[in-house]
Coordinates of C-alpha atoms in Angstrom, one line a residue:
Chain F
X1 CA 11.2 18.5 25.5
X2 CA 7.5 19.5 25.6
X3 CA 7.7 20.4 29.3
X4 CA 10.9 22.5 29.0
X5 CA 9.7 24.6 26.2
X6 CA 6.4 25.3 28.3
X7 CA 8.5 26.2 31.3
X8 CA 10.5 28.8 29.6
X9 CA 9.2 32.2 30.4
X10 CA 8.8 34.6 27.5
X11 CA 11.6 36.8 28.4
X12 CA 12.2 38.3 24.9
X13 CA 10.7 41.5 23.7
X14 CA 7.0 41.1 22.9
X15 CA 6.8 41.6 19.1
X16 CA 5.0 44.9 18.1
X17 CA 2.0 43.3 16.3
X18 CA 1.0 41.2 19.5
X19 CA -1.6 43.7 20.8
X20 CA -3.3 43.7 17.4
X21 CA -3.5 39.9 17.4
X22 CA -5.1 40.0 20.8
X23 CA -7.8 42.4 19.7
X24 CA -8.6 40.2 16.9
X25 CA -8.9 36.6 18.4
X26 CA -9.6 34.9 15.1
X27 CA -6.3 35.9 13.6
X28 CA -4.4 34.1 16.4
X29 CA -3.6 31.5 13.8
X30 CA -1.9 32.9 10.9
X31 CA -3.2 32.3 7.4
X32 CA -2.3 28.7 6.3
X33 CA -3.3 28.4 2.8
X34 CA 0.3 29.0 1.2
X35 CA 1.2 25.9 3.4
X36 CA -1.2 23.7 2.0
X37 CA -1.0 25.0 -1.5
X38 CA 2.0 22.6 -2.6
X39 CA 0.0 19.4 -1.5
X40 CA -3.1 20.8 -3.3
X41 CA -1.4 21.6 -6.5
X42 CA 0.5 18.2 -6.6
X43 CA -2.3 15.8 -5.5
X44 CA -5.5 17.4 -5.9
X45 CA -4.4 19.3 -9.0
X46 CA -2.8 16.3 -10.8
X47 CA -5.3 13.8 -9.7
X48 CA -8.5 15.7 -10.4
X49 CA -7.2 17.0 -13.7
X50 CA -6.5 13.3 -14.6
X51 CA -10.0 12.2 -13.5
X52 CA -11.6 15.1 -15.6
X53 CA -9.5 14.2 -18.5
X54 CA -10.4 10.4 -18.2
X55 CA -14.1 11.3 -18.1
X56 CA -13.6 13.4 -21.4
X57 CA -11.5 10.6 -23.0
X58 CA -14.2 7.9 -22.1
X59 CA -16.4 9.6 -24.6
X60 CA -13.8 9.4 -27.4
X61 CA -12.8 6.5 -29.8
X62 CA -9.2 7.3 -29.4
X63 CA -5.8 5.4 -29.9
X64 CA -3.9 7.7 -27.6
X65 CA -1.8 9.3 -30.4
X66 CA -4.0 10.5 -33.2
X67 CA -4.7 14.3 -32.9
X68 CA -8.5 14.3 -33.7
X69 CA -10.2 11.7 -31.8
X70 CA -13.7 10.8 -32.8
X71 CA -16.6 11.8 -30.4
X72 CA -18.8 8.7 -29.6
X73 CA -20.7 9.7 -26.5
X74 CA -21.4 6.8 -24.4
X75 CA -20.7 4.2 -26.9
X76 CA -17.7 3.1 -24.9
X77 CA -19.8 2.5 -21.8
X78 CA -22.3 0.6 -23.8
X79 CA -19.7 -1.6 -25.2
X80 CA -18.4 -2.2 -21.7
X81 CA -21.8 -3.3 -20.0
X82 CA -22.4 -5.7 -23.1
X83 CA -18.9 -7.2 -22.5
X84 CA -18.8 -10.5 -20.6
X85 CA -15.2 -9.9 -19.8
X86 CA -16.1 -6.6 -17.9
X87 CA -18.9 -8.5 -15.8
X88 CA -16.2 -11.3 -15.4
X89 CA -13.8 -8.8 -13.9
X90 CA -16.5 -7.4 -11.4
X91 CA -17.4 -10.9 -10.3
X92 CA -13.7 -11.8 -9.9
X93 CA -13.1 -8.7 -7.8
X94 CA -15.9 -9.4 -5.5
X95 CA -14.9 -13.0 -5.0
X96 CA -11.3 -11.7 -4.6
X97 CA -12.4 -9.3 -1.8
X98 CA -14.6 -11.7 0.1
X99 CA -12.1 -14.7 0.1
X100 CA -8.8 -12.6 0.7
X101 CA -10.4 -10.4 3.4
X102 CA -11.9 -13.3 5.3
X103 CA -8.7 -15.4 5.1
X104 CA -6.4 -12.4 6.1
X105 CA -8.6 -11.3 9.0
X106 CA -8.9 -15.0 10.4
X107 CA -5.1 -15.6 9.9
X108 CA -3.9 -12.1 11.1
X109 CA -6.1 -12.1 14.2
X110 CA -4.9 -15.7 15.0
X111 CA -1.2 -14.7 14.6
X112 CA -1.7 -11.6 16.6
X113 CA -3.3 -13.5 19.5
X114 CA -0.9 -16.2 19.3
X115 CA 2.3 -13.9 19.4
X116 CA 0.6 -12.0 22.2
X117 CA 0.6 -15.2 24.2
X118 CA 3.7 -16.8 25.7
X119 CA 5.1 -18.3 22.5
X120 CA 9.0 -18.6 22.1
X121 CA 10.8 -17.1 19.3
X122 CA 7.9 -14.6 18.5
X123 CA 10.2 -12.4 16.6
X124 CA 11.1 -15.2 14.2
X125 CA 7.3 -15.8 13.3
X126 CA 6.8 -12.1 13.0
X127 CA 9.4 -11.7 10.4
X128 CA 8.4 -14.8 8.5
X129 CA 4.8 -13.4 8.2
X130 CA 5.7 -9.8 7.6
X131 CA 8.5 -10.4 4.9
X132 CA 6.0 -11.0 2.1
X133 CA 4.6 -7.4 2.7
X134 CA 7.8 -5.7 1.8
X135 CA 8.5 -8.0 -1.3
X136 CA 7.3 -6.5 -4.6
X137 CA 4.6 -8.5 -6.1
X138 CA 6.4 -7.9 -9.5
X139 CA 9.4 -9.7 -8.2
X140 CA 7.5 -12.6 -6.5
X141 CA 5.3 -13.3 -9.6
X142 CA 8.0 -15.5 -11.3
X143 CA 8.4 -17.5 -8.2
X144 CA 4.7 -18.1 -8.0
X145 CA 4.5 -19.1 -11.6
X146 CA 6.8 -21.8 -10.8
X147 CA 5.6 -22.8 -7.5
X148 CA 2.0 -23.3 -8.6
X149 CA 3.1 -24.8 -12.0
X150 CA 2.1 -28.3 -13.1
X151 CA 5.7 -29.7 -11.8
X152 CA 6.1 -27.0 -9.4
X153 CA 6.7 -27.4 -5.6
X154 CA 3.3 -27.1 -4.6
X155 CA 2.3 -30.2 -6.3
X156 CA 5.4 -31.9 -5.0
X157 CA 4.3 -31.1 -1.4
X158 CA 0.8 -32.3 -2.0
X159 CA 2.3 -35.7 -3.3
X160 CA 4.6 -35.9 -0.3
X161 CA 1.8 -35.4 2.4
X162 CA -0.4 -37.8 0.7
X163 CA -2.5 -35.7 -1.3
X164 CA -1.2 -36.7 -4.7
X165 CA -4.7 -37.3 -6.1
X166 CA -5.5 -33.8 -6.2
X167 CA -2.3 -32.6 -8.0
X168 CA -3.3 -30.5 -11.0
X169 CA -1.9 -27.7 -13.2
X170 CA -3.3 -25.0 -10.9
X171 CA -2.4 -21.9 -13.0
X172 CA -3.3 -23.7 -16.2
X173 CA -7.2 -24.2 -15.9
X174 CA -9.8 -21.6 -15.3
X175 CA -11.3 -23.4 -12.4
X176 CA -8.3 -22.9 -10.1
X177 CA -6.2 -20.1 -11.4
X178 CA -8.2 -17.3 -9.5
X179 CA -7.8 -19.5 -6.2
X180 CA -4.1 -19.3 -6.8
X181 CA -4.1 -15.5 -7.1
X182 CA -6.1 -15.3 -3.9
X183 CA -3.7 -17.5 -2.1
X184 CA -0.8 -15.5 -3.3
X185 CA -2.6 -12.3 -2.1
X186 CA -3.2 -13.7 1.3
X187 CA 0.3 -14.8 1.5
X188 CA 1.4 -11.2 0.7
X189 CA -0.9 -9.2 2.9
X190 CA -1.5 -11.3 6.0
X191 CA 1.5 -9.6 7.5
X192 CA 0.1 -6.3 7.3
X193 CA -3.2 -7.3 8.9
X194 CA -1.4 -9.2 11.6
X195 CA 0.9 -6.3 12.5
X196 CA -2.1 -3.8 12.6
X197 CA -4.1 -6.3 14.8
X198 CA -1.0 -6.8 17.0
X199 CA -0.7 -3.2 17.7
X200 CA -4.6 -2.8 18.3
X201 CA -4.5 -5.7 20.9
X202 CA -1.8 -4.1 22.8
X203 CA -4.2 -1.1 23.4
X204 CA -6.8 -3.5 24.9
X205 CA -7.1 -2.9 28.6
X206 CA -5.4 -5.9 30.4
X207 CA -7.6 -5.6 33.4
X208 CA -10.7 -6.3 31.4
X209 CA -9.1 -9.5 30.0
X210 CA -8.0 -10.6 33.6
X211 CA -11.7 -9.8 34.8
X212 CA -13.0 -12.0 32.1
X213 CA -10.6 -14.9 33.0
X214 CA -11.6 -14.6 36.6
X215 CA -15.2 -14.7 35.7
X216 CA -14.3 -18.2 33.9
X217 CA -14.2 -17.1 30.2
X218 CA -12.0 -19.5 28.2
X219 CA -9.7 -18.5 25.4
X220 CA -12.4 -18.7 22.5
X221 CA -14.9 -16.7 24.6
X222 CA -12.3 -14.1 25.3
X223 CA -11.4 -13.6 21.6
X224 CA -15.1 -13.5 20.6
X225 CA -16.4 -11.2 23.3
X226 CA -13.4 -8.9 24.2
X227 CA -10.7 -9.0 21.5
X228 CA -12.8 -9.0 18.5
X229 CA -14.9 -5.9 19.6
X230 CA -11.8 -4.4 20.8
X231 CA -10.2 -4.3 17.5
X232 CA -13.2 -3.2 15.5
X233 CA -11.7 0.0 14.4
X234 CA -8.9 -1.8 12.7
X235 CA -11.1 -4.3 11.0
X236 CA -13.2 -1.6 9.4
X237 CA -10.0 0.2 8.2
X238 CA -8.8 -3.2 6.9
X239 CA -11.8 -3.9 5.1
X240 CA -11.6 -0.5 3.3
X241 CA -8.1 -1.3 2.5
X242 CA -8.8 -4.6 1.2
X243 CA -11.9 -3.3 -1.0
X244 CA -9.9 -0.7 -2.6
X245 CA -7.0 -3.2 -2.9
X246 CA -9.2 -5.8 -4.7
X247 CA -10.4 -3.0 -7.1
X248 CA -6.9 -2.0 -8.0
X249 CA -5.6 -5.6 -8.3
X250 CA -3.2 -5.5 -11.3
X251 CA 0.3 -6.7 -10.8
X252 CA -0.5 -10.2 -9.6
X253 CA -3.0 -11.3 -12.4
X254 CA -1.0 -9.5 -15.1
X255 CA 2.3 -11.1 -14.1
X256 CA 1.3 -14.5 -13.0
X257 CA -1.7 -15.4 -15.4
X258 CA -2.0 -12.4 -17.8
X259 CA -5.8 -12.4 -17.0
X260 CA -6.1 -16.0 -18.2
X261 CA -6.7 -18.8 -18.8
X262 CA -9.8 -17.8 -20.8
X263 CA -10.2 -14.6 -18.9
X264 CA -10.7 -16.4 -15.6
X265 CA -8.5 -14.0 -13.7
X266 CA -9.3 -10.8 -15.6
X267 CA -9.8 -7.7 -13.4
X268 CA -10.8 -4.2 -14.1
X269 CA -7.0 -3.2 -13.8
X270 CA -5.9 -5.8 -16.3
X271 CA -8.7 -4.7 -18.7
X272 CA -7.8 -1.0 -18.4
X273 CA -4.2 -1.8 -18.8
X274 CA -4.6 -4.2 -21.8
X275 CA -7.1 -1.8 -23.7
X276 CA -5.1 1.4 -23.1
X277 CA -1.5 0.3 -23.7
X278 CA -1.1 -2.8 -25.9
X279 CA -4.5 -2.4 -27.8
X280 CA -4.7 1.3 -28.1
X281 CA -8.3 1.4 -27.1
X282 CA -7.5 4.5 -24.8
X283 CA -11.2 5.6 -24.9
X284 CA -12.6 2.2 -23.8
X285 CA -9.9 1.9 -21.1
X286 CA -10.9 5.3 -19.9
X287 CA -14.6 4.3 -19.7
X288 CA -13.6 1.2 -17.5
X289 CA -11.4 3.6 -15.3
X290 CA -14.3 5.8 -14.5
X291 CA -16.5 2.7 -13.4
X292 CA -13.6 1.7 -11.1
X293 CA -13.1 5.1 -9.8
X294 CA -17.1 5.3 -8.9
X295 CA -16.9 1.8 -7.4
X296 CA -13.9 2.5 -5.3
X297 CA -15.5 5.9 -3.9
X298 CA -18.8 4.0 -3.3
X299 CA -17.1 1.2 -1.3
X300 CA -15.0 3.8 0.8
X301 CA -18.2 5.7 1.5
X302 CA -20.2 2.7 2.4
X303 CA -17.6 1.3 4.7
X304 CA -17.1 4.5 6.4
X305 CA -20.8 5.0 7.1
X306 CA -21.3 1.3 8.1
X307 CA -18.1 1.4 10.2
X308 CA -19.4 4.5 12.2
X309 CA -23.0 3.2 12.6
X310 CA -22.0 -0.1 14.1
X311 CA -19.8 1.9 16.7
X312 CA -22.6 4.2 17.8
X313 CA -24.9 1.1 18.1
X314 CA -22.5 -0.7 20.2
Chain Z
X1 CA -3.8 -13.3 25.3
X2 CA -4.1 -17.0 25.1
X3 CA -3.4 -18.5 28.5
X4 CA -1.6 -21.7 28.5
X5 CA -0.7 -22.9 32.1
X6 CA 0.3 -26.6 31.3
X7 CA 3.2 -27.8 29.4
X8 CA 1.0 -29.5 26.8
X9 CA -0.9 -26.4 26.2
X10 CA 2.3 -24.4 25.7
X11 CA 3.6 -26.9 23.2
X12 CA 0.3 -27.0 21.4
X13 CA 0.5 -23.2 20.9
X14 CA 4.1 -23.3 19.6
X15 CA 3.1 -26.1 17.3
X16 CA 0.1 -24.3 16.0
X17 CA 1.8 -20.9 15.3
X18 CA 4.7 -23.0 13.6
X19 CA 2.1 -24.9 11.4
X20 CA 0.5 -21.5 10.5
X21 CA 3.7 -19.9 9.6
X22 CA 5.4 -22.6 7.4
X23 CA 3.0 -21.7 4.5
X24 CA 4.5 -18.3 4.5
X25 CA 8.0 -19.4 4.4
X26 CA 7.6 -22.1 1.6
X27 CA 7.4 -19.8 -1.5
X28 CA 10.7 -18.2 -0.1
X29 CA 12.3 -21.5 0.2
X30 CA 11.0 -22.4 -3.3
X31 CA 12.6 -19.2 -4.6
X32 CA 16.0 -19.8 -3.3
X33 CA 15.8 -23.5 -4.1
X34 CA 14.8 -22.7 -7.7
X35 CA 17.5 -20.0 -8.1
X36 CA 20.3 -22.7 -7.2
X37 CA 18.8 -25.5 -9.4
X38 CA 21.0 -26.6 -12.5
X39 CA 24.0 -24.5 -12.3
X40 CA 23.9 -23.6 -8.7
X41 CA 25.9 -20.4 -8.0
X42 CA 26.5 -20.2 -11.6
X43 CA 23.0 -18.8 -12.0
X44 CA 23.9 -15.8 -9.8
X45 CA 27.2 -15.3 -11.7
X46 CA 25.4 -15.2 -14.9
X47 CA 22.7 -12.7 -13.7
X48 CA 25.4 -10.5 -12.1
X49 CA 27.4 -10.6 -15.4
X50 CA 24.4 -8.9 -17.3
X51 CA 25.6 -5.4 -18.2
X52 CA 23.5 -2.7 -16.8
X53 CA 22.0 -4.7 -13.8
X54 CA 23.1 -2.0 -11.4
X55 CA 21.3 0.6 -13.5
X56 CA 17.9 -1.0 -12.5
X57 CA 18.8 -0.5 -8.7
X58 CA 20.1 2.8 -9.3
X59 CA 16.8 3.9 -11.1
X60 CA 14.7 2.5 -8.2
X61 CA 16.9 4.3 -5.7
X62 CA 16.5 7.6 -7.6
X63 CA 12.9 7.3 -8.0
X64 CA 12.2 6.2 -4.4
X65 CA 14.4 9.0 -2.9
X66 CA 12.8 11.6 -4.9
X67 CA 9.3 10.4 -4.2
X68 CA 10.2 10.3 -0.5
X69 CA 11.6 13.8 -0.5
X70 CA 8.7 15.5 -2.4
X71 CA 6.2 13.7 0.0
X72 CA 8.0 14.6 3.1
X73 CA 8.3 18.3 2.3
X74 CA 4.8 18.6 0.9
X75 CA 3.1 16.7 3.6
X76 CA 4.7 18.3 6.5
X77 CA 3.9 21.8 5.2
X78 CA 0.3 20.8 4.4
X79 CA -0.2 19.1 7.8
X80 CA 1.0 22.0 9.7
X81 CA -1.3 24.2 7.7
X82 CA -4.2 21.9 8.2
X83 CA -3.6 21.3 11.9
X84 CA -2.6 24.6 13.3
X85 CA -3.2 27.5 10.9
X86 CA -6.2 29.6 9.8
X87 CA -7.6 28.5 6.3
X88 CA -11.1 29.3 5.3
X89 CA -13.0 26.2 4.3
X90 CA -10.3 24.1 5.5
X91 CA -12.2 20.8 5.9
X92 CA -13.3 21.2 2.1
X93 CA -9.7 21.1 1.0
X94 CA -9.1 18.3 3.3
X95 CA -11.9 16.2 2.0
X96 CA -10.8 17.1 -1.5
X97 CA -7.5 15.6 -0.5
X98 CA -8.8 12.5 1.2
X99 CA -11.1 11.5 -1.7
X100 CA -7.9 10.7 -3.7
X101 CA -7.0 8.1 -1.0
X102 CA -9.5 5.6 -2.7
X103 CA -8.0 6.2 -6.1
X104 CA -6.4 3.2 -7.8
X105 CA -3.4 4.4 -9.8
X106 CA -4.7 2.5 -13.0
X107 CA -7.4 4.9 -13.4
X108 CA -4.8 7.6 -14.1
X109 CA -3.2 5.6 -16.8
X110 CA -4.9 7.1 -19.9
X111 CA -4.7 10.8 -19.1
X112 CA -1.2 10.4 -17.7
X113 CA -0.1 8.6 -20.7
X114 CA -1.4 11.3 -23.1
X115 CA -0.1 14.1 -21.0
X116 CA 3.3 12.7 -20.4
X117 CA 3.7 12.4 -24.2
X118 CA 2.4 15.7 -25.0
X119 CA 4.7 17.3 -22.3
X120 CA 7.7 15.5 -23.5
X121 CA 8.3 13.8 -20.1
X122 CA 7.6 10.3 -21.3
X123 CA 10.4 8.0 -20.6
X124 CA 12.0 10.2 -18.0
X125 CA 12.0 9.6 -14.2
X126 CA 9.4 12.5 -13.8
X127 CA 6.7 10.6 -15.5
X128 CA 6.9 8.0 -12.6
X129 CA 8.0 10.3 -9.7
X130 CA 5.2 12.8 -9.9
X131 CA 2.2 10.5 -10.1
X132 CA 3.7 8.3 -7.4
X133 CA 4.2 11.4 -5.0
X134 CA 0.8 12.8 -5.8
X135 CA -0.8 9.2 -4.9
X136 CA 1.1 9.0 -1.7
X137 CA 0.6 12.5 -0.4
X138 CA -3.1 12.1 0.9
X139 CA -2.4 9.3 3.0
X140 CA 0.7 10.9 4.4
X141 CA -1.4 14.2 5.1
X142 CA -4.1 12.1 7.0
X143 CA -1.5 10.5 9.2
X144 CA 0.6 13.6 9.8
X145 CA -2.4 15.9 10.4
X146 CA -3.7 13.7 13.1
X147 CA -0.3 13.7 14.7
X148 CA 0.2 17.6 14.6
X149 CA -3.3 18.1 15.9
X150 CA -2.1 16.2 19.0
X151 CA 0.6 18.7 19.7
X152 CA -0.7 21.3 22.1
X153 CA -1.5 24.8 20.8
X154 CA 0.2 26.3 23.8
X155 CA 3.6 25.3 22.5
X156 CA 3.0 27.3 19.1
X157 CA 1.6 30.3 21.1
X158 CA 4.7 30.3 23.4
X159 CA 6.8 30.2 20.3
X160 CA 5.0 33.2 18.9
X161 CA 5.3 35.1 22.0
X162 CA 8.9 34.5 21.8
X163 CA 8.9 36.1 18.4
X164 CA 9.0 33.1 16.1
X165 CA 6.8 33.4 13.0
X166 CA 4.9 30.4 11.7
X167 CA 8.0 29.4 9.5
X168 CA 10.3 29.3 12.4
X169 CA 7.6 27.5 14.5
X170 CA 7.4 24.9 11.7
X171 CA 11.2 24.5 11.7
X172 CA 11.9 24.4 15.4
X173 CA 8.6 22.7 16.6
X174 CA 6.9 20.7 13.9
X175 CA 10.0 19.0 12.3
X176 CA 11.6 17.7 15.4
X177 CA 8.2 16.7 17.1
X178 CA 6.8 14.8 14.1
X179 CA 9.6 12.3 14.0
X180 CA 7.7 9.2 14.9
X181 CA 5.0 9.9 12.1
X182 CA 7.7 10.9 9.7
X183 CA 9.2 7.4 10.1
X184 CA 5.7 6.0 9.3
X185 CA 5.4 8.2 6.2
X186 CA 8.9 7.2 5.1
X187 CA 8.2 3.4 5.4
X188 CA 4.7 3.5 3.7
X189 CA 6.2 5.8 0.7
X190 CA 9.3 3.6 0.4
X191 CA 7.2 0.5 0.0
X192 CA 4.8 2.2 -2.3
X193 CA 7.6 3.7 -4.6
X194 CA 10.0 0.8 -4.6
X195 CA 7.4 -1.9 -5.2
X196 CA 5.6 -0.1 -7.9
X197 CA 5.1 -1.9 -11.2
X198 CA 2.6 -0.2 -13.3
X199 CA 4.0 3.2 -13.6
X200 CA 7.5 2.1 -14.6
X201 CA 6.0 -0.4 -16.8
X202 CA 4.1 2.2 -18.9
X203 CA 6.3 5.2 -18.7
X204 CA 9.8 3.8 -18.7
X205 CA 10.8 2.2 -21.9
X206 CA 14.6 2.6 -22.0
X207 CA 16.2 -0.2 -19.9
X208 CA 18.8 2.3 -18.6
X209 CA 15.8 4.0 -16.7
X210 CA 13.8 0.9 -15.7
X211 CA 13.3 -0.1 -12.0
X212 CA 13.9 -3.3 -10.3
X213 CA 10.2 -4.3 -10.6
X214 CA 10.7 -4.7 -14.3
X215 CA 13.7 -6.8 -13.9
X216 CA 12.0 -10.3 -13.9
X217 CA 10.4 -9.3 -17.2
X218 CA 13.8 -8.1 -18.6
X219 CA 15.5 -11.4 -17.4
X220 CA 12.7 -13.6 -19.1
X221 CA 13.8 -11.7 -22.4
X222 CA 17.5 -11.9 -21.5
X223 CA 17.7 -15.6 -20.6
X224 CA 14.7 -16.8 -22.9
X225 CA 12.7 -18.1 -20.0
X226 CA 15.5 -19.9 -18.2
X227 CA 13.5 -20.3 -14.9
X228 CA 16.7 -20.7 -12.7
X229 CA 18.3 -17.5 -13.8
X230 CA 14.8 -15.5 -13.6
X231 CA 14.5 -16.8 -10.0
X232 CA 18.2 -15.8 -9.2
X233 CA 17.3 -12.4 -10.2
X234 CA 14.2 -12.5 -8.1
X235 CA 16.4 -13.5 -5.1
X236 CA 19.0 -10.7 -5.8
X237 CA 16.2 -8.0 -5.9
X238 CA 14.5 -9.5 -2.9
X239 CA 17.5 -9.3 -0.7
X240 CA 17.9 -5.6 -0.3
X241 CA 14.0 -5.4 0.6
X242 CA 14.5 -8.2 3.2
X243 CA 17.6 -6.6 4.7
X244 CA 16.0 -3.1 4.6
X245 CA 13.1 -4.6 6.5
X246 CA 15.3 -6.6 9.0
X247 CA 17.2 -3.2 9.8
X248 CA 14.2 -1.1 10.0
X249 CA 11.9 -3.7 11.6
X250 CA 11.1 -1.8 14.7
X251 CA 10.5 1.3 12.6
X252 CA 8.4 -0.6 10.3
X253 CA 5.9 -1.9 13.0
X254 CA 5.9 1.3 14.8
X255 CA 5.1 3.2 11.9
X256 CA 2.4 0.9 10.6
X257 CA 0.9 0.8 14.0
X258 CA 0.9 4.6 14.3
X259 CA -1.1 4.7 11.1
X260 CA -3.6 2.3 12.5
X261 CA -4.4 3.4 15.9
X262 CA -5.6 6.7 14.8

């Protein structure tokens, strides 16, 4: 299609404004502002308006309905930094990101490498690993509540593979509830990591791999020295997605553990929701939102900069 | 990637990938098994007999379709503008848009809630469609702009010499040539809109307007925590998603990969 269009000679009448365009080369591209305006109004308009509004609300003591909110300055922020629940949520977010990102990277990479090898029925494995990505966390939450419950299938499996000694109510105690949520997140998102790595590995030059083989590199050596550096860009992108994903975690803790037990699975998202909607502390929720926003932006910038640095050093 | 020459090594690889895949299958098995416990298929009959069940699906379809339509039109217009047209301070606008990529939707909760109530759109589809679309557009523009950047300028110049204005160039060149990336945008937007839980939870109170992601909570209320029926409803809502994935599998992977490689 590209070729045919290029070969078609301009047989039609040259438009009258063509000479004018030639004299002023910078006008060769027509003005584009009207084209980007709908996107700017919809996204930039709505989102920046909301961010600004959130900033204003965060200095109010407001229930979300009353017409005259009380100005309280930075009181909401002070309340926040003095709240152990807030710091607990920050800590859970960090643990959540580090653990799920590491696990997904290892598993996703392993699946991608294995399914690039001569494995039979590769499509079946692909579907099994990827299906969780398309299932809504909200739909799967009741399943996981049962699966990891005291008399759920997880304990049943443990008993039948000889690990009956470690069965416990995984969701009912604060020491294990966060781990269950992380396991669910890994279950849900490994498919995405896998598909992206799978595609990135397809781009690695086969001749480099063959050369390494001829030079005597084994399977492990090939992964560490050729494949892992080769998919670096994907890893950086996934790290960014993972960090922002950890910061916005809401569906899983809210639906599986409601932030409990004892606040053990509280995240910034669950705090914002609980304070804003059921508790009517809209001002406080807004203050936490602003912190979340700053953290998300900072993470994005940090990972972008670090990702670029490493690439140039290599 | 892995080289397995001997039969033992081949079987070893197959065994390894099977062992790794089993944990991904278990929750799905548990879901189906749980939904058939007790009354067996009777659970499904009870769930399907609940009046208004289809309304949840209909709402999800309406919301997802509207979000996809808005995102597609707005994204294509903007990406063409960013990629091929003259805009003063173009990159400033682009970065303003990209900064929204990092934004968790929960941050918008308080202002959207207050604004929706004062504009009278609370408990209407619009209060979910507009924020969802606004949040999806930045990523879609990032993907589509990269893609349109790769279309040679000569094509557009040739069209202009032939007398086509920007609009005709857009309709006859950009729209047909961007089909692969449009598929990616469709998939991302569909997953994002269909699976969203927070916005419908906050903004849709009337069960006749609620989406399928609110179904489990609805059924927990309906069947006073009868797990088997809640799981049966989960299976019923998961089936269309799994079927959609299986039918669109190649599109899914190509779309996701197109987003990753750039």
